Amino acid sequence: MKKRVQNKVLAILLSCMFMIGLFPTVVLAEGYESESIPAEITSANFSGGKGTEDPYQIANAEDLKAFAAKVNEGETAICGILMSDIDLNPGITFNEDGTYTGGTPEQWIPIGTNGNNYSGTFYGNGKTIIGLYINNTNDDYQGLFAQSTGTIQDLGIVNSYLCAHDYVGGIVGRNGTGSVINCYNTGTVIGQNKIGGIAGYSYSTIQNCYNTGAVTGDVNTVGGVTGHSEMVLENCYNSGTVTGGNDAVGGVVGSCYGTVENCYNIGNVIGKGGSYDSVGGIAGTCGAYSRAGTIRNCYNTGIVNGTNQNVGGIVGNTGRKGSITNSYNEGGVVGNSETGGITGYSSGTIAYCYNIADISNIGYGYVGGICGQINDNGTVEFCYNIGNYTSSSSDANPVVGGRTDKSIVENTYYVSDVENENGGKTTEQFSSGEVAWLLNGDQTNLIWKQNLDNGEAKDNYPVLNGGDVYKVNKYATCNQSDTPVSAYSNTNADISGTHSLIKHDGISATCTALGSLEYWHCETCGKNFADEAGQQELTIGTEIAALGHEIVKTDAKEPTATEPGNIAYWYCQRCGKYFQDEALTQEITKEQTILASTGEMIPSAPQEEQTSEDNSNDSPQTGDNTNIIFLSSVMLIAGAVLIGVYVYIQRRKRNNNL
């Protein structure tokens, strides 16, 4: 029997162990996450992608080198996308003079060399390439890309140093028929010819790009953004120092034969000398005798310093088919000959431009506030200068230093102590808006603006962005009874004199009496105004109508022996008055509405004696029966347990006796 009991106990224990053994297995099954296995390994050299519709994913320096190798081996149309910032020379810092610290750098082999122009799309993805290092003074077409006819976008180059021969740019050495969009460079770029912070040379489009690094070209065609532009250069700027040698040195572009629009320069521009400088805050040269070039909506605030001729705040040399419009210069200009606030030399078109900076000519050539010299059929129209000019030469002028007979200078002004017939206007005439109005002339499209009385900060001289300027009549009196004088305003309406205002206090209206607004009355013109300044004219009367009564009727009530009554009356809730008639003609007091009680006593009914029911024999309520049921259940269960224990003990005794 004991053995049988032991077997039963062992069976129960084994069952429990089996159940316990199953429990952790179930938990692991619920918490396990299998690693994803790629369906296809796309390339052993990249972090992902297939190269065309699905660009190669470039996540590190090895990926970028592999991409360059494929292009340089002939796969020029592949596409790539940067997945992270990439440091080509980790731990190394490059200085502007070419020195470096932190190790020995590895030189970069550009993408698109050996005649294999890159023609795909390279997505920078807003990432940066750090530590780009090139130091090959005999090599041409150097940059992250050597030559490209594809699209390069959304990319930055930082902590880098590039020094080569010709066609050198931070992003690309030569941008062919491709595009460079939303890119920037902060590193140093050095070369001989066709040197730029973004592109050394561009035949196509550069948009929304900027350069903050130093750019140096020892010979010519040097620009902060690009050395040369043939097509479109827009929404770009430069803040780095640009230094060039003999010719075509510009803050944004060295030479321009396309369109430069909505660009600006805030960096210093230096022409180191030679027989022919052409140095400008935006462009060194713009257009030529037979090739067009356009500078539009641009400005310069950097210092422009050329040691030879053709030095300008915007352009050094403007060719016959070149034009500069809607642009201005705020940076000082220093030259040796043909020096101007907008352009040093021009045979093209200059319109809607102004200069407010100082112009200095250290030599004996021409110097002008707008243009140093105009040749051929060159024109200057709708321009002004308020900057100072100094020169060792007598060929100096506040507008144009020298000009040929065929040249045209019209509707152009400069600041002078007294007004004169040559375009001199006083500071008051500039500040009042008169010059802005004259510059616009009879044109319907008002180019020149100036904030005068439109609530904006007042401009002291005409600008290209601001309020429209109108010529209006200004009267000394508010009723315009006098003879007006000419004035200028941002509102196309005559200006009246000051009102003679007297204040009238407001009076509140009542139920029956008129009220009045608070207002100011002009004794000269008879007008009424709601404000002390006389700006808000009242076109309605100043009276406020009587409010009228707000009546509530109370019906008559007979008095009783103990309570008063009242007559029928009408009460105004607004003024608090009482009336005896509905027409409200007989005013009475509140006391007059009351009727006294009669004083007669009315016997009251006998009150029944209140008794309380005797509930003394009722059993007290102790609550509901829930607890009784619960206690009964507990007692039954306890009894069952005791009976079970008793039966078990008796069986054990019986078994032992056997």
XYZ file of C-alpha atoms in Angstrom:
658
model
C 0.000 0.000 0.000
C 2.841 2.374 0.882
C 4.428 1.647 -2.452
C 1.179 2.441 -4.218
C 0.972 5.796 -2.443
C 4.622 6.555 -3.284
C 3.999 5.794 -6.922
C 1.056 8.155 -6.960
C 3.132 10.921 -5.347
C 6.010 10.336 -7.827
C 3.608 10.542 -10.743
C 2.263 13.833 -9.471
C 5.821 15.256 -9.068
C 6.843 14.198 -12.568
C 3.754 15.841 -14.025
C 4.599 19.086 -12.242
C 8.210 18.993 -13.486
C 6.968 18.424 -17.021
C 4.658 21.428 -16.818
C 7.446 23.583 -15.366
C 9.749 22.496 -18.169
C 7.230 23.641 -20.741
C 6.823 27.115 -19.253
C 10.202 28.732 -20.255
C 9.898 27.256 -23.742
C 6.633 29.117 -24.256
C 8.147 32.386 -22.985
C 11.099 32.163 -25.380
C 8.808 31.513 -28.279
C 6.814 34.660 -27.566
C 9.856 36.956 -27.047
C 12.097 35.837 -29.913
C 12.691 38.183 -32.857
C 14.585 36.774 -35.798
C 17.127 38.964 -37.626
C 16.031 40.099 -41.078
C 17.992 38.471 -43.860
C 18.465 40.628 -46.940
C 16.779 39.203 -49.988
C 19.699 40.197 -52.182
C 23.217 41.497 -51.642
C 23.384 44.346 -54.144
C 27.106 45.124 -54.270
C 30.197 44.081 -52.391
C 31.563 47.659 -52.600
C 28.596 49.656 -51.318
C 26.268 49.787 -48.355
C 23.278 49.234 -50.652
C 21.665 50.238 -53.935
C 22.180 49.177 -57.533
C 23.533 52.372 -59.017
C 20.866 53.767 -61.377
C 17.171 53.980 -60.443
C 18.234 52.636 -57.050
C 21.344 54.760 -56.269
C 24.386 53.231 -54.641
C 24.234 53.902 -50.911
C 27.469 55.557 -49.825
C 27.927 55.343 -46.064
C 31.698 55.570 -45.559
C 34.985 56.528 -47.209
C 35.425 53.106 -48.821
C 32.003 53.369 -50.455
C 32.903 56.809 -51.851
C 36.228 55.574 -53.236
C 34.480 52.608 -54.841
C 31.966 54.967 -56.450
C 34.790 57.122 -57.867
C 36.559 54.037 -59.205
C 33.464 52.814 -61.050
C 32.931 56.213 -62.705
C 36.593 56.561 -63.633
C 36.509 53.091 -65.187
C 33.690 54.143 -67.512
C 30.415 53.670 -65.592
C 29.748 57.400 -65.805
C 25.940 57.314 -65.500
C 25.671 55.573 -62.136
C 23.897 57.362 -59.283
C 24.846 57.581 -55.640
C 23.413 58.870 -52.387
C 25.272 59.774 -49.209
C 23.848 57.997 -46.175
C 26.021 59.790 -43.601
C 28.762 62.390 -43.231
C 32.046 60.984 -44.543
C 35.519 61.912 -43.276
C 38.193 61.076 -45.839
C 41.027 61.963 -43.447
C 39.812 61.395 -39.885
C 41.609 63.354 -37.187
C 43.396 65.708 -39.603
C 42.788 69.464 -39.620
C 43.647 71.494 -42.728
C 44.780 75.117 -42.601
C 44.268 77.784 -45.248
C 47.984 77.852 -46.102
C 48.066 74.131 -46.881
C 49.547 72.953 -43.594
C 47.773 70.322 -41.560
C 47.880 68.664 -38.162
C 46.871 65.259 -36.877
C 48.608 62.931 -39.332
C 49.506 62.495 -42.988
C 46.510 63.023 -45.303
C 45.497 60.744 -48.138
C 44.964 62.529 -51.454
C 41.617 62.290 -53.154
C 41.252 61.012 -56.718
C 38.331 63.003 -58.196
C 35.200 61.402 -59.595
C 35.091 61.715 -63.390
C 38.766 61.773 -64.403
C 40.500 60.456 -67.512
C 37.838 61.913 -69.809
C 35.060 59.971 -68.070
C 32.739 62.910 -67.352
C 30.274 62.030 -64.630
C 26.725 62.026 -66.089
C 24.578 60.520 -63.354
C 22.913 62.084 -60.311
C 24.762 62.375 -57.031
C 22.477 62.954 -54.057
C 24.319 64.547 -51.169
C 21.245 64.029 -48.997
C 22.197 67.052 -46.866
C 25.416 65.343 -45.729
C 29.007 66.624 -45.711
C 32.304 65.299 -46.979
C 35.100 66.164 -44.578
C 38.838 66.185 -45.135
C 38.917 66.371 -48.941
C 42.619 66.824 -49.752
C 44.197 67.484 -53.164
C 47.698 68.903 -53.608
C 48.685 68.412 -57.252
C 49.825 71.744 -58.688
C 50.322 70.292 -62.183
C 46.897 68.659 -62.519
C 43.776 70.168 -64.091
C 40.102 69.407 -63.400
C 40.280 68.879 -59.673
C 37.565 68.794 -56.986
C 35.319 66.187 -55.420
C 34.304 65.704 -59.056
C 36.738 66.384 -61.890
C 34.246 66.934 -64.721
C 30.478 66.513 -64.682
C 27.569 66.706 -67.088
C 25.203 65.208 -64.511
C 23.518 66.589 -61.398
C 25.231 67.156 -58.060
C 22.981 68.319 -55.246
C 22.520 68.777 -51.481
C 26.179 68.393 -50.567
C 28.738 70.196 -48.399
C 32.572 70.169 -48.400
C 34.201 71.124 -45.073
C 37.695 71.115 -43.490
C 39.319 70.622 -46.876
C 42.264 71.828 -48.939
C 42.440 71.744 -52.738
C 45.471 73.009 -54.636
C 45.900 72.225 -58.342
C 46.541 73.909 -61.698
C 43.483 74.881 -63.809
C 39.763 74.141 -63.464
C 39.678 73.701 -59.708
C 36.486 73.817 -57.598
C 35.394 72.585 -54.193
C 32.530 70.573 -55.687
C 33.576 70.148 -59.325
C 36.475 71.290 -61.477
C 34.401 71.720 -64.630
C 30.601 71.703 -64.671
C 29.656 70.931 -68.270
C 26.005 70.650 -69.230
C 25.057 69.472 -65.752
C 23.768 71.219 -62.635
C 25.123 71.948 -59.185
C 22.277 72.635 -56.749
C 22.133 73.300 -52.987
C 25.841 72.770 -52.393
C 28.456 74.607 -50.335
C 32.176 74.696 -49.647
C 34.049 75.941 -46.583
C 37.510 74.697 -47.530
C 40.449 76.381 -49.266
C 40.660 76.276 -53.076
C 43.871 77.302 -54.897
C 44.943 77.171 -58.536
C 46.039 79.181 -61.558
C 43.115 79.683 -63.988
C 39.373 78.994 -63.712
C 39.195 78.666 -59.958
C 36.010 78.749 -57.819
C 34.726 77.757 -54.405
C 31.989 75.597 -55.943
C 33.088 75.105 -59.567
C 36.208 76.136 -61.417
C 34.260 76.536 -64.661
C 30.534 76.209 -65.383
C 28.846 75.908 -68.765
C 25.423 75.260 -67.284
C 23.557 75.857 -64.006
C 24.620 76.604 -60.453
C 21.752 77.306 -58.044
C 21.391 77.905 -54.307
C 25.068 77.421 -53.533
C 27.550 79.280 -51.349
C 31.225 79.433 -50.480
C 32.861 80.588 -47.249
C 36.383 79.332 -47.895
C 39.354 81.277 -49.277
C 39.661 81.105 -53.081
C 42.908 82.018 -54.857
C 43.840 81.984 -58.529
C 47.323 83.194 -59.342
C 46.532 84.058 -62.969
C 42.908 84.835 -63.936
C 39.213 83.891 -63.981
C 38.678 83.491 -60.256
C 35.358 83.669 -58.370
C 34.022 82.926 -54.920
C 31.381 80.583 -56.354
C 32.749 79.845 -59.835
C 35.624 81.092 -61.927
C 33.505 81.310 -65.080
C 29.784 81.042 -65.837
C 28.259 80.575 -69.290
C 24.612 80.009 -68.395
C 22.787 80.431 -65.062
C 24.152 81.402 -61.684
C 21.380 82.278 -59.242
C 20.623 82.505 -55.530
C 24.270 82.117 -54.572
C 26.656 83.998 -52.301
C 30.263 84.186 -51.199
C 31.731 85.269 -47.869
C 35.287 84.015 -48.327
C 38.255 86.114 -49.434
C 38.804 85.933 -53.197
C 42.267 86.699 -54.570
C 43.227 86.759 -58.247
C 46.079 87.708 -60.504
C 45.882 89.432 -63.862
C 42.240 89.431 -64.941
C 38.604 88.568 -64.148
C 38.419 88.367 -60.378
C 34.952 88.506 -58.772
C 33.360 87.943 -55.403
C 30.822 85.563 -56.946
C 32.104 84.846 -60.479
C 35.319 85.708 -62.289
C 33.865 86.108 -65.782
C 30.199 86.018 -66.751
C 28.691 85.322 -70.160
C 25.354 84.156 -68.853
C 22.973 85.436 -66.178
C 23.932 86.117 -62.584
C 20.771 86.790 -60.580
C 19.887 87.212 -56.899
C 23.473 86.794 -55.765
C 25.613 88.688 -53.275
C 29.137 88.930 -51.944
C 30.246 89.923 -48.446
C 33.854 88.762 -48.708
C 36.862 90.869 -49.668
C 37.960 90.729 -53.310
C 41.594 91.375 -54.208
C 43.287 91.761 -57.584
C 47.014 91.263 -57.053
C 48.083 93.149 -60.141
C 49.352 92.682 -63.634
C 48.703 94.703 -66.710
C 44.923 94.229 -66.590
C 42.852 93.605 -63.469
C 39.058 93.653 -63.974
C 38.078 93.159 -60.352
C 34.477 93.376 -59.114
C 32.415 92.687 -56.019
C 30.121 90.365 -57.983
C 31.973 89.704 -61.264
C 35.368 90.555 -62.684
C 33.975 90.825 -66.207
C 30.419 90.699 -67.569
C 29.694 90.255 -71.266
C 31.945 91.186 -74.161
C 31.813 92.856 -77.552
C 29.826 89.997 -79.075
C 28.843 87.898 -76.050
C 26.057 88.821 -73.648
C 26.273 88.821 -69.891
C 23.720 89.960 -67.298
C 24.015 90.915 -63.631
C 20.583 91.423 -62.042
C 19.345 91.873 -58.452
C 22.785 91.550 -56.906
C 24.708 93.440 -54.232
C 28.160 93.667 -52.710
C 29.247 94.748 -49.225
C 32.825 93.443 -49.321
C 35.943 95.556 -49.916
C 37.073 95.483 -53.564
C 40.749 96.239 -54.087
C 42.433 96.173 -57.480
C 45.976 97.365 -57.974
C 45.466 98.149 -61.647
C 42.562 99.161 -63.882
C 38.866 98.316 -64.235
C 37.780 97.970 -60.625
C 34.108 98.211 -59.623
C 31.806 97.572 -56.688
C 29.674 95.218 -58.799
C 31.672 94.527 -62.004
C 35.214 95.397 -63.008
C 34.677 95.461 -66.778
C 31.230 95.506 -68.414
C 31.404 94.565 -72.097
C 29.359 95.974 -74.959
C 26.696 93.290 -74.559
C 26.924 93.253 -70.812
C 24.320 94.753 -68.476
C 23.986 95.511 -64.772
C 20.479 96.208 -63.444
C 18.732 96.486 -60.067
C 21.976 96.137 -58.128
C 23.878 98.133 -55.510
C 27.239 98.424 -53.804
C 27.958 99.160 -50.138
C 31.599 98.008 -50.067
C 34.572 100.330 -50.440
C 36.315 100.277 -53.835
C 40.013 100.981 -54.430
C 41.649 100.975 -57.864
C 44.474 102.485 -59.857
C 42.563 103.444 -62.992
C 38.972 103.203 -64.281
C 37.438 102.801 -60.850
C 33.694 103.037 -60.154
C 31.082 102.362 -57.491
C 29.164 100.048 -59.831
C 31.648 99.270 -62.624
C 35.153 100.410 -63.444
C 34.772 100.356 -67.219
C 31.661 99.901 -69.351
C 30.549 99.874 -72.939
C 27.305 98.149 -71.950
C 24.171 99.056 -69.984
C 23.884 100.154 -66.359
C 20.391 100.892 -65.019
C 18.610 101.048 -61.662
C 21.807 100.811 -59.656
C 23.238 102.796 -56.760
C 26.424 103.166 -54.772
C 26.709 104.399 -51.181
C 30.345 103.415 -50.522
C 33.572 105.418 -50.781
C 35.514 105.163 -54.049
C 39.279 105.742 -54.130
C 41.584 105.950 -57.126
C 45.250 105.689 -56.195
C 46.444 106.341 -59.753
C 45.695 108.928 -62.399
C 42.908 107.245 -64.355
C 39.165 107.800 -64.414
C 37.045 107.473 -61.286
C 33.270 107.826 -60.926
C 30.603 107.229 -58.309
C 28.751 104.963 -60.741
C 31.262 104.225 -63.503
C 34.929 105.068 -63.950
C 34.728 105.290 -67.734
C 32.016 104.740 -70.361
C 33.087 103.905 -73.878
C 31.359 103.332 -77.223
C 27.573 103.366 -76.830
C 27.547 102.605 -73.131
C 24.621 103.919 -71.057
C 23.981 104.868 -67.434
C 20.327 105.502 -66.567
C 18.139 105.684 -63.462
C 21.103 105.467 -61.087
C 22.485 107.483 -58.179
C 25.571 107.803 -56.002
C 25.848 109.166 -52.473
C 29.319 107.771 -51.747
C 32.455 109.904 -51.502
C 35.099 109.708 -54.212
C 38.771 110.649 -54.139
C 41.378 110.640 -56.881
C 44.782 112.002 -57.787
C 43.388 112.635 -61.256
C 41.227 115.445 -62.518
C 39.170 112.833 -64.391
C 36.899 112.262 -61.418
C 33.160 112.736 -61.210
C 30.388 111.825 -58.747
C 28.637 109.854 -61.509
C 30.940 109.032 -64.462
C 34.659 109.815 -64.541
C 35.121 109.768 -68.308
C 32.894 109.164 -71.309
C 32.774 109.242 -75.086
C 30.407 111.360 -77.135
C 28.256 108.365 -78.056
C 27.694 107.333 -74.464
C 24.456 108.179 -72.652
C 24.020 109.328 -69.048
C 20.420 110.168 -68.152
C 18.217 110.545 -65.089
C 21.134 109.891 -62.758
C 21.818 111.790 -59.526
C 24.342 112.314 -56.770
C 24.347 114.004 -53.370
C 25.470 117.637 -53.341
C 25.476 120.590 -50.959
C 23.240 122.453 -53.389
C 20.974 121.319 -56.189
C 22.419 121.723 -59.684
C 21.530 120.949 -63.283
C 24.085 118.122 -63.526
C 22.131 115.832 -61.224
C 23.237 117.157 -57.859
C 20.566 116.832 -55.151
C 20.688 117.711 -51.473
C 20.448 115.179 -48.659
C 16.965 116.541 -47.938
C 15.878 115.811 -51.505
C 17.205 112.265 -51.166
C 15.544 111.788 -47.772
C 12.171 113.279 -48.758
C 11.510 110.792 -51.565
C 11.984 113.330 -54.360
C 14.980 111.545 -55.890
C 13.174 108.193 -55.792
C 10.253 109.748 -57.660
C 12.588 111.344 -60.223
C 14.417 108.055 -60.774
C 11.159 106.297 -61.631
C 10.267 109.027 -64.112
C 7.095 108.401 -66.082
C 7.328 104.617 -65.873
C 4.303 102.650 -64.732
C 6.504 99.949 -63.199
C 7.972 101.664 -60.140
C 11.438 100.161 -59.652
C 12.708 102.606 -57.064
C 11.194 102.422 -53.585
C 11.559 104.295 -50.303
C 9.792 103.936 -46.969
C 8.550 107.412 -46.036
C 5.260 107.404 -44.126
C 3.996 103.823 -44.382
C 4.769 102.815 -40.808
C 8.060 101.106 -41.693
C 11.500 102.361 -40.660
C 12.166 105.439 -42.790
C 14.751 105.194 -45.583
C 17.131 108.119 -46.033
C 17.655 107.358 -49.715
C 15.989 105.365 -52.513
C 16.162 101.578 -52.355
C 15.093 98.687 -54.549
C 12.756 97.169 -51.948
C 10.246 99.191 -49.944
C 7.193 101.392 -50.367
C 6.116 102.938 -53.669
C 6.726 106.698 -53.855
C 4.120 109.161 -55.154
C 4.253 112.909 -55.714
C 1.315 114.575 -53.944
C 0.054 118.020 -52.913
C 0.728 119.097 -49.357
C -1.425 121.791 -47.740
C -0.650 123.873 -44.679
C -4.296 123.904 -43.602
C -6.570 121.012 -42.898
C -9.294 122.306 -45.215
C -6.801 122.650 -48.106
C -7.741 126.294 -48.567
C -4.143 127.400 -49.103
C -1.799 126.902 -52.075
C -0.185 123.452 -51.847
C 3.465 122.522 -52.226
C 4.854 119.297 -53.699
C 5.554 116.430 -51.325
C 6.255 112.699 -51.543
C 4.388 109.905 -49.843
C 3.831 106.161 -49.855
C 0.106 106.914 -50.161
C -1.197 108.287 -53.429
C -3.318 111.021 -51.782
C -2.893 114.710 -50.957
C -1.587 115.662 -47.525
C -3.564 118.148 -45.439
C -2.310 120.447 -42.691
C -2.768 120.037 -38.951
C -6.260 120.263 -37.464
C -7.205 122.753 -34.720
C -8.873 120.280 -32.394
C -11.034 120.910 -29.322
C -12.083 117.984 -27.157
C -15.751 117.373 -26.290
C -16.344 115.002 -23.385
C -18.806 112.191 -23.791
C -22.257 112.266 -22.091
C -24.154 109.098 -21.273
C -27.659 108.820 -22.700
C -30.628 108.183 -20.354
C -34.105 106.783 -20.876
C -35.398 110.158 -22.014
C -32.313 112.341 -22.669
C -29.817 112.275 -25.565
C -26.153 111.472 -24.943
C -22.972 112.355 -26.819
C -19.778 110.576 -27.954
C -16.374 111.734 -26.811
C -14.899 113.497 -29.860
C -12.491 116.152 -31.090
C -13.821 118.965 -33.268
C -11.634 120.895 -35.727
C -12.531 124.581 -35.748
C -10.831 125.051 -39.132
C -12.423 122.396 -41.308
C -15.401 121.602 -39.074
C -14.734 117.861 -39.038
C -15.131 115.652 -35.995
C -12.652 112.929 -35.033
C -12.743 109.983 -32.671
C -9.070 110.369 -31.704
C -6.883 113.149 -30.370
C -4.508 112.884 -33.353
C -7.298 113.668 -35.814
C -6.772 110.483 -37.812
C -10.161 108.774 -37.386
C -12.831 111.014 -38.849
C -16.371 110.509 -37.609
C -18.691 110.179 -40.593
C -21.772 109.774 -38.355
C -23.189 112.230 -35.818
C -21.822 112.582 -32.324
C -25.245 112.251 -30.610
C -26.329 109.100 -28.810
C -30.096 108.444 -28.935
C -32.157 108.269 -25.721
C -32.294 104.704 -24.471
C -36.072 104.576 -23.750
C -37.770 103.016 -20.720
C -37.577 99.297 -20.001
C -41.045 98.829 -18.412
C -42.441 95.999 -16.271
C -46.135 96.179 -15.246
C -47.335 95.084 -11.796
C -51.048 94.294 -11.534
C -53.229 95.637 -8.703
C -53.535 93.550 -5.512
C -56.158 93.961 -2.779
C -54.816 94.305 0.767
C -55.736 91.843 3.552
C -55.999 92.242 7.277
C -52.378 91.297 7.685
C -50.735 92.072 4.361
C -50.641 95.264 2.303
C -51.722 95.373 -1.325
C -50.772 97.617 -4.239
C -52.246 99.591 -7.069
C -51.519 98.741 -10.686
C -48.266 100.457 -11.685
C -45.498 100.479 -14.291
C -41.800 100.260 -13.290
C -38.705 101.119 -15.479
C -35.888 98.668 -14.863
C -33.357 101.005 -16.507
C -33.958 104.297 -14.629
C -35.825 102.924 -11.565
C -38.892 105.188 -11.897
C -42.554 104.274 -11.135
C -45.544 105.341 -13.213
C -49.281 105.277 -12.531
C -50.324 105.026 -16.168
C -49.316 102.926 -19.136
C -48.466 106.060 -21.133
C -45.793 106.802 -18.502
C -46.961 110.387 -18.026
C -47.774 110.231 -14.300
C -44.651 109.488 -12.305
C -45.176 108.353 -8.702
C -43.016 107.146 -5.866
C -42.671 103.560 -4.752
C -44.578 104.342 -1.539
C -47.538 105.567 -3.563
C -47.961 102.119 -5.086
C -48.659 100.467 -1.705
C -52.178 99.895 -0.178
C -52.188 99.431 3.612
C -53.598 96.226 5.198
C -57.214 96.383 6.507
C -56.350 95.299 10.074
C -59.276 92.694 10.419
C -58.415 89.378 12.158
C -59.584 86.150 10.554
C -59.844 83.226 12.977
C -57.499 80.475 12.095
C -58.451 76.787 11.937
C -57.506 74.677 14.985
C -54.240 72.931 14.524
C -54.128 69.171 14.931
C -51.858 67.894 17.630
C -48.863 66.309 16.054
C -48.084 62.833 17.315
C -45.243 60.619 16.494
C -45.699 56.943 15.842
C -44.389 54.699 18.572
C -41.928 52.418 16.985
C -40.413 51.242 20.224
C -41.463 47.651 19.562
C -39.802 47.551 16.112
C -36.593 45.629 15.802
C -33.597 47.783 14.930
C -32.416 47.481 11.332
C -28.855 46.250 11.378
C -28.225 46.248 7.636
C -28.725 43.855 4.730
C -28.429 40.020 4.892
C -25.218 39.722 2.877
C -22.960 39.085 5.890
C -25.311 36.379 7.242
C -25.126 34.466 3.958
C -21.340 34.783 3.866
C -20.923 33.505 7.472
C -23.253 30.608 6.809
C -21.209 29.589 3.776
C -17.966 29.707 5.745
C -19.430 27.525 8.500
C -20.635 24.910 5.999
C -17.224 24.726 4.322
C -15.464 24.422 7.685
C -17.782 21.613 8.702
C -17.119 19.745 5.483
C -13.383 20.021 6.029
C -13.647 18.673 9.585
C -15.725 15.721 8.429
C -13.162 14.964 5.718
C -10.284 15.024 8.203
C -12.178 12.738 10.540
C -12.890 10.181 7.813
C -9.228 10.224 6.704
C -7.996 9.529 10.282
C -10.407 6.621 10.716
C -9.233 4.989 7.468
C -5.589 5.265 8.518
C -6.346 3.596 11.805
C -8.218 0.795 10.065
C -5.373 0.202 7.653
C -2.832 0.105 10.448
C -4.873 -2.515 12.277
C -4.848 -4.656 9.187
